PDB file of C-alpha atoms and ligand atoms in Angstrom:
ATOM      1  CA  UNK A   1      31.705 141.664  35.227  1.00  0.00           C
ATOM      2  CA  UNK A   2      31.760 144.297  38.009  1.00  0.00           C
ATOM      3  CA  UNK A   3      33.250 142.715  41.852  1.00  0.00           C
ATOM      4  CA  UNK A   4      30.633 145.001  43.320  1.00  0.00           C
ATOM      5  CA  UNK A   5      27.449 144.747  41.852  1.00  0.00           C
ATOM      6  CA  UNK A   6      24.502 147.250  41.319  1.00  0.00           C
ATOM      7  CA  UNK A   7      22.638 145.426  43.714  1.00  0.00           C
ATOM      8  CA  UNK A   8      25.474 145.953  45.813  1.00  0.00           C
ATOM      9  CA  UNK A   9      25.895 149.273  45.702  1.00  0.00           C
ATOM     10  CA  UNK A  10      21.952 149.830  46.790  1.00  0.00           C
ATOM     11  CA  UNK A  11      22.543 147.850  49.646  1.00  0.00           C
ATOM     12  CA  UNK A  12      25.407 149.760  51.106  1.00  0.00           C
ATOM     13  CA  UNK A  13      23.828 153.269  50.317  1.00  0.00           C
ATOM     14  CA  UNK A  14      20.552 151.897  52.212  1.00  0.00           C
ATOM     15  CA  UNK A  15      22.349 150.275  54.853  1.00  0.00           C
ATOM     16  CA  UNK A  16      25.425 151.741  55.513  1.00  0.00           C
ATOM     17  CA  UNK A  17      27.241 148.981  54.373  1.00  0.00           C
ATOM     18  CA  UNK A  18      27.531 145.925  52.845  1.00  0.00           C
ATOM     19  CA  UNK A  19      29.502 142.543  52.756  1.00  0.00           C
ATOM     20  CA  UNK A  20      31.363 141.632  49.305  1.00  0.00           C
ATOM     21  CA  UNK A  21      33.309 138.263  49.283  1.00  0.00           C
ATOM     22  CA  UNK A  22      36.111 136.953  47.257  1.00  0.00           C
ATOM     23  CA  UNK A  23      38.134 140.794  47.506  1.00  0.00           C
ATOM     24  CA  UNK A  24      41.607 138.666  48.417  1.00  0.00           C
ATOM     25  CA  UNK A  25      42.027 134.471  48.070  1.00  0.00           C
ATOM     26  CA  UNK A  26      42.717 132.931  50.945  1.00  0.00           C
ATOM     27  CA  UNK A  27      46.716 132.774  49.806  1.00  0.00           C
ATOM     28  CA  UNK A  28      46.561 136.846  50.132  1.00  0.00           C
ATOM     29  CA  UNK A  29      45.683 136.801  53.578  1.00  0.00           C
ATOM     30  CA  UNK A  30      47.751 134.056  54.042  1.00  0.00           C
ATOM     31  CA  UNK A  31      50.935 136.081  53.081  1.00  0.00           C
ATOM     32  CA  UNK A  32      49.066 139.787  54.846  1.00  0.00           C
ATOM     33  CA  UNK A  33      48.855 138.183  57.708  1.00  0.00           C
ATOM     34  CA  UNK A  34      52.466 135.721  57.584  1.00  0.00           C
ATOM     35  CA  UNK A  35      54.702 140.095  57.016  1.00  0.00           C
ATOM     36  CA  UNK A  36      52.719 140.973  59.844  1.00  0.00           C
ATOM     37  CA  UNK A  37      53.655 138.382  61.722  1.00  0.00           C
ATOM     38  CA  UNK A  38      57.056 139.337  60.659  1.00  0.00           C
ATOM     39  CA  UNK A  39      57.106 143.096  61.331  1.00  0.00           C
ATOM     40  CA  UNK A  40      55.133 142.057  64.980  1.00  0.00           C
ATOM     41  CA  UNK A  41      58.098 139.606  65.459  1.00  0.00           C
ATOM     42  CA  UNK A  42      60.994 142.368  65.490  1.00  0.00           C
ATOM     43  CA  UNK A  43      58.447 145.594  66.429  1.00  0.00           C
ATOM     44  CA  UNK A  44      59.837 148.133  69.166  1.00  0.00           C
ATOM     45  CA  UNK A  45      58.149 148.528  71.684  1.00  0.00           C
ATOM     46  CA  UNK A  46      58.526 152.189  73.418  1.00  0.00           C
ATOM     47  CA  UNK A  47      59.215 152.014  77.059  1.00  0.00           C
ATOM     48  CA  UNK A  48      55.632 154.655  77.421  1.00  0.00           C
ATOM     49  CA  UNK A  49      53.391 151.820  76.292  1.00  0.00           C
ATOM     50  CA  UNK A  50      55.378 148.688  78.644  1.00  0.00           C
ATOM     51  CA  UNK A  51      55.283 149.871  81.857  1.00  0.00           C
ATOM     52  CA  UNK A  52      51.648 149.713  83.636  1.00  0.00           C
ATOM     53  CA  UNK A  53      50.053 152.405  85.933  1.00  0.00           C
ATOM     54  CA  UNK A  54      50.645 150.678  89.185  1.00  0.00           C
ATOM     55  CA  UNK A  55      53.737 151.241  88.846  1.00  0.00           C
ATOM     56  CA  UNK A  56      54.367 154.732  88.690  1.00  0.00           C
ATOM     57  CA  UNK A  57      53.946 157.883  90.855  1.00  0.00           C
ATOM     58  CA  UNK A  58      52.216 161.079  89.843  1.00  0.00           C
ATOM     59  CA  UNK A  59      54.543 163.124  87.716  1.00  0.00           C
ATOM     60  CA  UNK A  60      55.703 159.570  86.572  1.00  0.00           C
ATOM     61  CA  UNK A  61      52.110 158.004  85.197  1.00  0.00           C
ATOM     62  CA  UNK A  62      51.847 162.303  83.436  1.00  0.00           C
ATOM     63  CA  UNK A  63      54.674 161.627  81.290  1.00  0.00           C
ATOM     64  CA  UNK A  64      53.356 158.260  80.594  1.00  0.00           C
ATOM     65  CA  UNK A  65      49.844 159.404  79.608  1.00  0.00           C
ATOM     66  CA  UNK A  66      51.507 162.037  77.365  1.00  0.00           C
ATOM     67  CA  UNK A  67      54.192 159.682  75.337  1.00  0.00           C
ATOM     68  CA  UNK A  68      50.747 157.059  75.382  1.00  0.00           C
ATOM     69  CA  UNK A  69      48.822 160.220  73.721  1.00  0.00           C
ATOM     70  CA  UNK A  70      51.964 161.769  71.327  1.00  0.00           C
ATOM     71  CA  UNK A  71      52.887 158.733  70.654  1.00  0.00           C
ATOM     72  CA  UNK A  72      48.853 157.778  69.147  1.00  0.00           C
ATOM     73  CA  UNK A  73      48.172 161.053  67.766  1.00  0.00           C
ATOM     74  CA  UNK A  74      51.588 161.043  65.989  1.00  0.00           C
ATOM     75  CA  UNK A  75      51.387 157.740  64.185  1.00  0.00           C
ATOM     76  CA  UNK A  76      49.234 159.117  61.138  1.00  0.00           C
ATOM     77  CA  UNK A  77      53.232 158.139  58.680  1.00  0.00           C
ATOM     78  CA  UNK A  78      54.194 155.830  60.246  1.00  0.00           C
ATOM     79  CA  UNK A  79      53.278 152.374  61.852  1.00  0.00           C
ATOM     80  CA  UNK A  80      53.528 151.624  65.424  1.00  0.00           C
ATOM     81  CA  UNK A  81      52.153 149.257  67.646  1.00  0.00           C
ATOM     82  CA  UNK A  82      48.791 149.255  70.274  1.00  0.00           C
ATOM     83  CA  UNK A  83      49.071 146.811  72.958  1.00  0.00           C
ATOM     84  CA  UNK A  84      45.597 144.773  74.802  1.00  0.00           C
ATOM     85  CA  UNK A  85      45.379 145.644  78.532  1.00  0.00           C
ATOM     86  CA  UNK A  86      47.299 144.169  80.682  1.00  0.00           C
ATOM     87  CA  UNK A  87      50.074 142.198  78.393  1.00  0.00           C
ATOM     88  CA  UNK A  88      52.808 143.306  80.112  1.00  0.00           C
ATOM     89  CA  UNK A  89      54.248 142.760  83.924  1.00  0.00           C
ATOM     90  CA  UNK A  90      55.628 145.362  86.543  1.00  0.00           C
ATOM     91  CA  UNK A  91      59.371 144.720  84.569  1.00  0.00           C
ATOM     92  CA  UNK A  92      57.275 146.171  80.860  1.00  0.00           C
ATOM     93  CA  UNK A  93      57.931 141.903  80.651  1.00  0.00           C
ATOM     94  CA  UNK A  94      55.765 140.193  78.053  1.00  0.00           C
ATOM     95  CA  UNK A  95      52.655 138.068  80.294  1.00  0.00           C
ATOM     96  CA  UNK A  96      51.273 136.877  77.333  1.00  0.00           C
ATOM     97  CA  UNK A  97      53.756 135.956  73.755  1.00  0.00           C
ATOM     98  CA  UNK A  98      54.337 138.880  71.614  1.00  0.00           C
ATOM     99  CA  UNK A  99      52.456 137.182  69.237  1.00  0.00           C
ATOM    100  CA  UNK A 100      49.149 137.631  71.094  1.00  0.00           C
ATOM    101  CA  UNK A 101      49.655 140.858  72.989  1.00  0.00           C
ATOM    102  CA  UNK A 102      49.131 143.587  69.923  1.00  0.00           C
ATOM    103  CA  UNK A 103      45.084 145.211  69.986  1.00  0.00           C
ATOM    104  CA  UNK A 104      46.095 146.839  66.693  1.00  0.00           C
ATOM    105  CA  UNK A 105      49.132 147.881  64.361  1.00  0.00           C
ATOM    106  CA  UNK A 106      48.334 151.421  62.366  1.00  0.00           C
ATOM    107  CA  UNK A 107      48.110 153.909  60.453  1.00  0.00           C
ATOM    108  CA  UNK A 108      50.276 153.765  57.711  1.00  0.00           C
ATOM    109  CA  UNK A 109      50.368 150.622  56.524  1.00  0.00           C
ATOM    110  CA  UNK A 110      49.484 151.003  53.041  1.00  0.00           C
ATOM    111  CA  UNK A 111      52.692 153.498  52.189  1.00  0.00           C
ATOM    112  CA  UNK A 112      54.798 151.522  54.110  1.00  0.00           C
ATOM    113  CA  UNK A 113      54.576 148.368  53.587  1.00  0.00           C
ATOM    114  CA  UNK A 114      54.255 146.498  50.285  1.00  0.00           C
ATOM    115  CA  UNK A 115      51.972 143.859  50.351  1.00  0.00           C
ATOM    116  CA  UNK A 116      49.383 146.246  52.312  1.00  0.00           C
ATOM    117  CA  UNK A 117      50.114 148.815  49.563  1.00  0.00           C
ATOM    118  CA  UNK A 118      49.405 146.610  46.947  1.00  0.00           C
ATOM    119  CA  UNK A 119      46.159 145.075  47.779  1.00  0.00           C
ATOM    120  CA  UNK A 120      45.006 149.351  48.936  1.00  0.00           C
ATOM    121  CA  UNK A 121      45.658 150.245  45.317  1.00  0.00           C
ATOM    122  CA  UNK A 122      44.735 146.988  43.960  1.00  0.00           C
ATOM    123  CA  UNK A 123      42.259 146.732  40.787  1.00  0.00           C
ATOM    124  CA  UNK A 124      39.431 145.382  43.205  1.00  0.00           C
ATOM    125  CA  UNK A 125      39.777 147.658  45.080  1.00  0.00           C
ATOM    126  CA  UNK A 126      39.986 150.931  42.886  1.00  0.00           C
ATOM    127  CA  UNK A 127      36.922 148.823  41.038  1.00  0.00           C
ATOM    128  CA  UNK A 128      34.650 149.792  44.438  1.00  0.00           C
ATOM    129  CA  UNK A 129      35.979 153.346  44.234  1.00  0.00           C
ATOM    130  CA  UNK A 130      34.564 153.466  40.181  1.00  0.00           C
ATOM    131  CA  UNK A 131      31.693 151.609  41.186  1.00  0.00           C
ATOM    132  CA  UNK A 132      30.862 154.533  43.761  1.00  0.00           C
ATOM    133  CA  UNK A 133      31.134 157.025  41.602  1.00  0.00           C
ATOM    134  CA  UNK A 134      34.677 158.608  43.808  1.00  0.00           C
ATOM    135  CA  UNK A 135      36.621 160.151  41.155  1.00  0.00           C
ATOM    136  CA  UNK A 136      39.436 161.307  43.745  1.00  0.00           C
ATOM    137  CA  UNK A 137      39.136 159.289  46.260  1.00  0.00           C
ATOM    138  CA  UNK A 138      42.401 159.847  49.147  1.00  0.00           C
ATOM    139  CA  UNK A 139      44.041 157.274  51.097  1.00  0.00           C
ATOM    140  CA  UNK A 140      43.238 157.901  54.808  1.00  0.00           C
ATOM    141  CA  UNK A 141      45.061 155.891  57.295  1.00  0.00           C
ATOM    142  CA  UNK A 142      45.295 151.642  57.785  1.00  0.00           C
ATOM    143  CA  UNK A 143      45.422 149.305  60.115  1.00  0.00           C
ATOM    144  CA  UNK A 144      45.519 145.751  60.508  1.00  0.00           C
ATOM    145  CA  UNK A 145      43.388 145.045  63.758  1.00  0.00           C
ATOM    146  CA  UNK A 146      43.745 141.458  66.037  1.00  0.00           C
ATOM    147  CA  UNK A 147      40.973 140.429  67.888  1.00  0.00           C
ATOM    148  CA  UNK A 148      43.637 138.932  69.713  1.00  0.00           C
ATOM    149  CA  UNK A 149      41.687 135.163  71.221  1.00  0.00           C
ATOM    150  CA  UNK A 150      40.532 135.241  74.928  1.00  0.00           C
ATOM    151  CA  UNK A 151      41.540 139.252  74.969  1.00  0.00           C
ATOM    152  CA  UNK A 152      40.301 141.425  72.945  1.00  0.00           C
ATOM    153  CA  UNK A 153      38.528 144.063  73.566  1.00  0.00           C
ATOM    154  CA  UNK A 154      35.496 145.361  72.558  1.00  0.00           C
ATOM    155  CA  UNK A 155      35.287 148.031  69.690  1.00  0.00           C
ATOM    156  CA  UNK A 156      32.037 149.954  71.542  1.00  0.00           C
ATOM    157  CA  UNK A 157      29.773 151.821  69.387  1.00  0.00           C
ATOM    158  CA  UNK A 158      30.423 154.647  66.998  1.00  0.00           C
ATOM    159  CA  UNK A 159      30.727 156.282  64.145  1.00  0.00           C
ATOM    160  CA  UNK A 160      33.822 156.890  62.032  1.00  0.00           C
ATOM    161  CA  UNK A 161      33.341 160.244  61.065  1.00  0.00           C
ATOM    162  CA  UNK A 162      33.478 160.758  65.083  1.00  0.00           C
ATOM    163  CA  UNK A 163      37.480 160.364  64.499  1.00  0.00           C
ATOM    164  CA  UNK A 164      37.138 161.074  60.712  1.00  0.00           C
ATOM    165  CA  UNK A 165      35.451 164.832  60.370  1.00  0.00           C
ATOM    166  CA  UNK A 166      34.880 165.704  56.771  1.00  0.00           C
ATOM    167  CA  UNK A 167      32.199 169.114  55.462  1.00  0.00           C
ATOM    168  CA  UNK A 168      30.211 167.863  54.262  1.00  0.00           C
ATOM    169  CA  UNK A 169      30.188 164.198  56.108  1.00  0.00           C
ATOM    170  CA  UNK A 170      29.471 161.282  53.824  1.00  0.00           C
ATOM    171  CA  UNK A 171      32.836 161.087  51.490  1.00  0.00           C
ATOM    172  CA  UNK A 172      34.953 158.440  54.023  1.00  0.00           C
ATOM    173  CA  UNK A 173      33.794 155.694  53.780  1.00  0.00           C
ATOM    174  CA  UNK A 174      35.846 151.932  55.627  1.00  0.00           C
ATOM    175  CA  UNK A 175      37.253 148.688  53.972  1.00  0.00           C
ATOM    176  CA  UNK A 176      37.631 146.155  56.540  1.00  0.00           C
ATOM    177  CA  UNK A 177      39.079 143.161  55.245  1.00  0.00           C
ATOM    178  CA  UNK A 178      38.587 140.137  57.056  1.00  0.00           C
ATOM    179  CA  UNK A 179      42.325 137.693  56.711  1.00  0.00           C
ATOM    180  CA  UNK A 180      40.357 135.046  59.037  1.00  0.00           C
ATOM    181  CA  UNK A 181      36.859 134.203  59.226  1.00  0.00           C
ATOM    182  CA  UNK A 182      34.622 137.132  61.148  1.00  0.00           C
ATOM    183  CA  UNK A 183      32.190 135.145  63.032  1.00  0.00           C
ATOM    184  CA  UNK A 184      29.671 135.389  65.676  1.00  0.00           C
ATOM    185  CA  UNK A 185      31.963 134.029  68.240  1.00  0.00           C
ATOM    186  CA  UNK A 186      35.268 135.774  67.461  1.00  0.00           C
ATOM    187  CA  UNK A 187      34.702 139.842  67.200  1.00  0.00           C
ATOM    188  CA  UNK A 188      32.487 140.249  63.820  1.00  0.00           C
ATOM    189  CA  UNK A 189      31.079 143.691  63.298  1.00  0.00           C
ATOM    190  CA  UNK A 190      27.924 144.481  64.135  1.00  0.00           C
ATOM    191  CA  UNK A 191      25.961 147.637  62.586  1.00  0.00           C
ATOM    192  CA  UNK A 192      22.644 149.470  62.629  1.00  0.00           C
ATOM    193  CA  UNK A 193      21.642 149.749  58.711  1.00  0.00           C
ATOM    194  CA  UNK A 194      20.736 152.959  57.870  1.00  0.00           C
ATOM    195  CA  UNK A 195      22.012 154.349  60.932  1.00  0.00           C
ATOM    196  CA  UNK A 196      24.231 156.524  58.131  1.00  0.00           C
ATOM    197  CA  UNK A 197      21.475 158.700  57.884  1.00  0.00           C
ATOM    198  CA  UNK A 198      21.116 160.917  60.373  1.00  0.00           C
ATOM    199  CA  UNK A 199      24.423 162.530  61.038  1.00  0.00           C
ATOM    200  CA  UNK A 200      26.961 162.291  63.994  1.00  0.00           C
ATOM    201  CA  UNK A 201      26.405 162.370  67.915  1.00  0.00           C
ATOM    202  CA  UNK A 202      30.347 162.928  68.706  1.00  0.00           C
ATOM    203  CA  UNK A 203      33.300 164.445  67.613  1.00  0.00           C
ATOM    204  CA  UNK A 204      36.998 163.945  68.270  1.00  0.00           C
ATOM    205  CA  UNK A 205      39.321 167.063  67.938  1.00  0.00           C
ATOM    206  CA  UNK A 206      42.917 168.189  68.742  1.00  0.00           C
ATOM    207  CA  UNK A 207      43.017 170.472  71.573  1.00  0.00           C
ATOM    208  CA  UNK A 208      45.089 173.334  71.574  1.00  0.00           C
ATOM    209  CA  UNK A 209      47.754 173.665  70.891  1.00  0.00           C
ATOM    210  CA  UNK A 210      50.478 172.775  74.531  1.00  0.00           C
ATOM    211  CA  UNK A 211      47.555 171.835  75.941  1.00  0.00           C
ATOM    212  CA  UNK A 212      46.427 168.635  77.699  1.00  0.00           C
ATOM    213  CA  UNK A 213      44.900 165.471  76.994  1.00  0.00           C
ATOM    214  CA  UNK A 214      45.740 165.957  72.631  1.00  0.00           C
ATOM    215  CA  UNK A 215      42.426 165.066  72.601  1.00  0.00           C
ATOM    216  CA  UNK A 216      39.009 165.278  73.321  1.00  0.00           C
ATOM    217  CA  UNK A 217      35.292 164.718  72.399  1.00  0.00           C
ATOM    218  CA  UNK A 218      32.482 167.166  71.537  1.00  0.00           C
ATOM    219  CA  UNK A 219      29.200 165.693  71.863  1.00  0.00           C
ATOM    220  CA  UNK A 220      27.964 162.476  73.227  1.00  0.00           C
ATOM    221  CA  UNK A 221      28.097 159.045  71.519  1.00  0.00           C
ATOM    222  CA  UNK A 222      23.945 158.481  71.677  1.00  0.00           C
ATOM    223  CA  UNK A 223      22.973 155.241  73.537  1.00  0.00           C
ATOM    224  CA  UNK A 224      21.745 152.738  70.633  1.00  0.00           C
ATOM    225  CA  UNK A 225      19.187 150.101  71.262  1.00  0.00           C
ATOM    226  CA  UNK A 226      20.883 146.713  71.206  1.00  0.00           C
ATOM    227  CA  UNK A 227      18.059 145.136  69.492  1.00  0.00           C
ATOM    228  CA  UNK A 228      18.587 146.836  66.942  1.00  0.00           C
ATOM    229  CA  UNK A 229      23.059 145.933  66.030  1.00  0.00           C
ATOM    230  CA  UNK A 230      22.672 143.458  62.763  1.00  0.00           C
ATOM    231  CA  UNK A 231      25.970 140.402  63.440  1.00  0.00           C
ATOM    232  CA  UNK A 232      28.137 140.405  59.888  1.00  0.00           C
ATOM    233  CA  UNK A 233      29.937 137.584  59.522  1.00  0.00           C
ATOM    234  CA  UNK A 234      32.475 137.729  56.620  1.00  0.00           C
ATOM    235  CA  UNK A 235      34.689 135.309  54.980  1.00  0.00           C
ATOM    236  CA  UNK A 236      38.455 134.840  55.090  1.00  0.00           C
ATOM    237  CA  UNK A 237      38.732 136.999  52.143  1.00  0.00           C
ATOM    238  CA  UNK A 238      35.954 139.206  52.640  1.00  0.00           C
ATOM    239  CA  UNK A 239      35.116 142.711  52.958  1.00  0.00           C
ATOM    240  CA  UNK A 240      33.293 145.259  54.651  1.00  0.00           C
ATOM    241  CA  UNK A 241      32.275 148.117  52.908  1.00  0.00           C
ATOM    242  CA  UNK A 242      31.940 150.631  55.784  1.00  0.00           C
ATOM    243  CA  UNK A 243      30.033 154.110  55.076  1.00  0.00           C
ATOM    244  CA  UNK A 244      31.379 156.800  57.406  1.00  0.00           C
ATOM    245  CA  UNK A 245      28.464 157.835  59.923  1.00  0.00           C
ATOM    246  CA  UNK A 246      26.559 154.466  60.147  1.00  0.00           C
ATOM    247  CA  UNK A 247      26.614 153.311  63.544  1.00  0.00           C
ATOM    248  CA  UNK A 248      29.068 150.018  64.528  1.00  0.00           C
ATOM    249  CA  UNK A 249      31.010 147.926  66.896  1.00  0.00           C
ATOM    250  CA  UNK A 250      32.046 144.334  67.437  1.00  0.00           C
ATOM    251  CA  UNK A 251      32.044 142.565  70.496  1.00  0.00           C
ATOM    252  CA  UNK A 252      34.748 141.361  72.616  1.00  0.00           C
ATOM    253  CA  UNK A 253      36.837 138.541  71.427  1.00  0.00           C
ATOM    254  CA  UNK A 254      36.208 134.476  74.114  1.00  0.00           C
ATOM    255  CA  UNK A 255      36.640 132.282  71.553  1.00  0.00           C
ATOM    256  CA  UNK A 256      40.191 130.288  70.823  1.00  0.00           C
ATOM    257  CA  UNK A 257      40.630 131.756  67.567  1.00  0.00           C
ATOM    258  CA  UNK A 258      41.864 135.277  66.266  1.00  0.00           C
ATOM    259  CA  UNK A 259      40.012 137.398  63.902  1.00  0.00           C
ATOM    260  CA  UNK A 260      42.657 140.037  62.133  1.00  0.00           C
ATOM    261  CA  UNK A 261      41.360 141.843  60.030  1.00  0.00           C
ATOM    262  CA  UNK A 262      43.696 144.575  57.330  1.00  0.00           C
ATOM    263  CA  UNK A 263      40.780 148.015  57.417  1.00  0.00           C
ATOM    264  CA  UNK A 264      42.554 150.728  56.086  1.00  0.00           C
ATOM    265  CA  UNK A 265      39.997 154.224  54.662  1.00  0.00           C
ATOM    266  CA  UNK A 266      39.135 156.002  51.867  1.00  0.00           C
ATOM    267  CA  UNK A 267      37.634 159.743  51.257  1.00  0.00           C
ATOM    268  CA  UNK A 268      36.606 161.282  48.172  1.00  0.00           C
ATOM    269  CA  UNK A 269      38.858 164.340  47.975  1.00  0.00           C
ATOM    270  CA  UNK A 270      36.504 166.616  45.374  1.00  0.00           C
ATOM    271  CA  UNK A 271      34.907 169.306  47.227  1.00  0.00           C
ATOM    272  CA  UNK A 272      35.074 168.220  50.456  1.00  0.00           C
ATOM    273  CA  UNK A 273      36.659 169.799  53.565  1.00  0.00           C
ATOM    274  CA  UNK A 274      39.136 167.539  55.347  1.00  0.00           C
ATOM    275  CA  UNK A 275      39.043 168.605  59.185  1.00  0.00           C
ATOM    276  CA  UNK A 276      42.517 170.641  60.352  1.00  0.00           C
ATOM    277  CA  UNK A 277      40.439 169.599  64.329  1.00  0.00           C
ATOM    278  CA  UNK A 278      40.407 165.812  63.078  1.00  0.00           C
ATOM    279  CA  UNK A 279      43.259 163.665  65.212  1.00  0.00           C
ATOM    280  CA  UNK A 280      44.686 161.805  62.035  1.00  0.00           C
ATOM    281  CA  UNK A 281      46.422 164.598  59.903  1.00  0.00           C
ATOM    282  CA  UNK A 282      48.186 164.769  56.148  1.00  0.00           C
ATOM    283  CA  UNK A 283      52.040 165.281  56.615  1.00  0.00           C
ATOM    284  CA  UNK A 284      55.377 166.758  54.140  1.00  0.00           C
ATOM    285  CA  UNK A 285      56.824 162.726  54.498  1.00  0.00           C
ATOM    286  CA  UNK A 286      52.972 161.079  53.774  1.00  0.00           C
ATOM    287  CA  UNK A 287      50.093 163.795  52.210  1.00  0.00           C
ATOM    288  CA  UNK A 288      47.366 161.227  51.688  1.00  0.00           C
ATOM    289  CA  UNK A 289      47.848 159.466  48.850  1.00  0.00           C
ATOM    290  CA  UNK A 290      45.048 159.236  45.328  1.00  0.00           C
ATOM    291  CA  UNK A 291      44.023 155.406  45.604  1.00  0.00           C
ATOM    292  CA  UNK A 292      43.765 155.156  41.357  1.00  0.00           C
ATOM    293  CA  UNK A 293      47.644 154.744  41.406  1.00  0.00           C
ATOM    294  CA  UNK A 294      49.985 151.705  42.121  1.00  0.00           C
TER     295      UNK A 294
HETATM  296  O1  AKG B   1      37.549 145.759  64.424  1.00  0.00           O
HETATM  297  C1  AKG B   1      36.876 145.922  64.479  1.00  0.00           C
HETATM  298  O2  AKG B   1      36.215 144.976  65.546  1.00  0.00           O
HETATM  299  C2  AKG B   1      36.241 146.905  65.072  1.00  0.00           C
HETATM  300  C3  AKG B   1      36.954 147.474  63.848  1.00  0.00           C
HETATM  301  C4  AKG B   1      36.387 148.843  63.819  1.00  0.00           C
HETATM  302  O3  AKG B   1      34.822 149.726  64.315  1.00  0.00           O
HETATM  303  C5  AKG B   1      36.660 150.169  62.577  1.00  0.00           C
HETATM  304  O4  AKG B   1      37.863 150.701  62.296  1.00  0.00           O
HETATM  305  O5  AKG B   1      35.616 151.460  62.761  1.00  0.00           O
END
């Protein structure tokens, strides 16, 4: 039997998202978490990430901002670290335990970390893409998101196609895998069902070569009616399929529990134009890998 049923497909098409339980076993989730803990233990934290704005003069501040922006925009084919606010003191030392400082790790775990690669290309994931009729799916990016206890920040309402724009739209899907129970208390996702049908309100684009900032927005995120958001708890090992245009958000994590997830985005590459204005670009080092391989 297919891991994704016809009813799941219908729900995904109608609402723009669907939760599928049991993509991974508890043990697989724990192995991914364990591996991430090792990666964080050994991480190299660049100087521009460590230093707080308050210790800078204007010129240094500019250099630091450019360093951070460059670190982000060139992270598509690397494994890099992005931190919660206020986790370093003015000497660049961690104020909180290192393992509790990271907001996310991205954006090429699917390519360079064997355990993550295996999950990304697993038969169940390939089965989901086939069930949805994707003929030539490729993997765009991957992230590990920590939503740290007490300090894990909110993710404001957005559509993923704002950042991962294609022509036509409707070609991108996120797979968001809960490596721990994601609950209303620890910052699960919230969706506006059906919101994938109204196009996108904002695009993040690269600015011309040699200018700063490196990216800008065209258009504005709309203000959404709070009442329309539906909370979407997911049990450890479950996956949420996220349509590229569905509006979603997550709240701060004020609880004492973390909410670790592994997430990646795929794109139907057939008859799709990946925008050269997107921040994320395939590189010689890492062209977008086809999903239907091991
Ligand atoms: O994990 C979260 O809290 C937000 C993730 C998200 O919105 C995304 O990856 O598009």
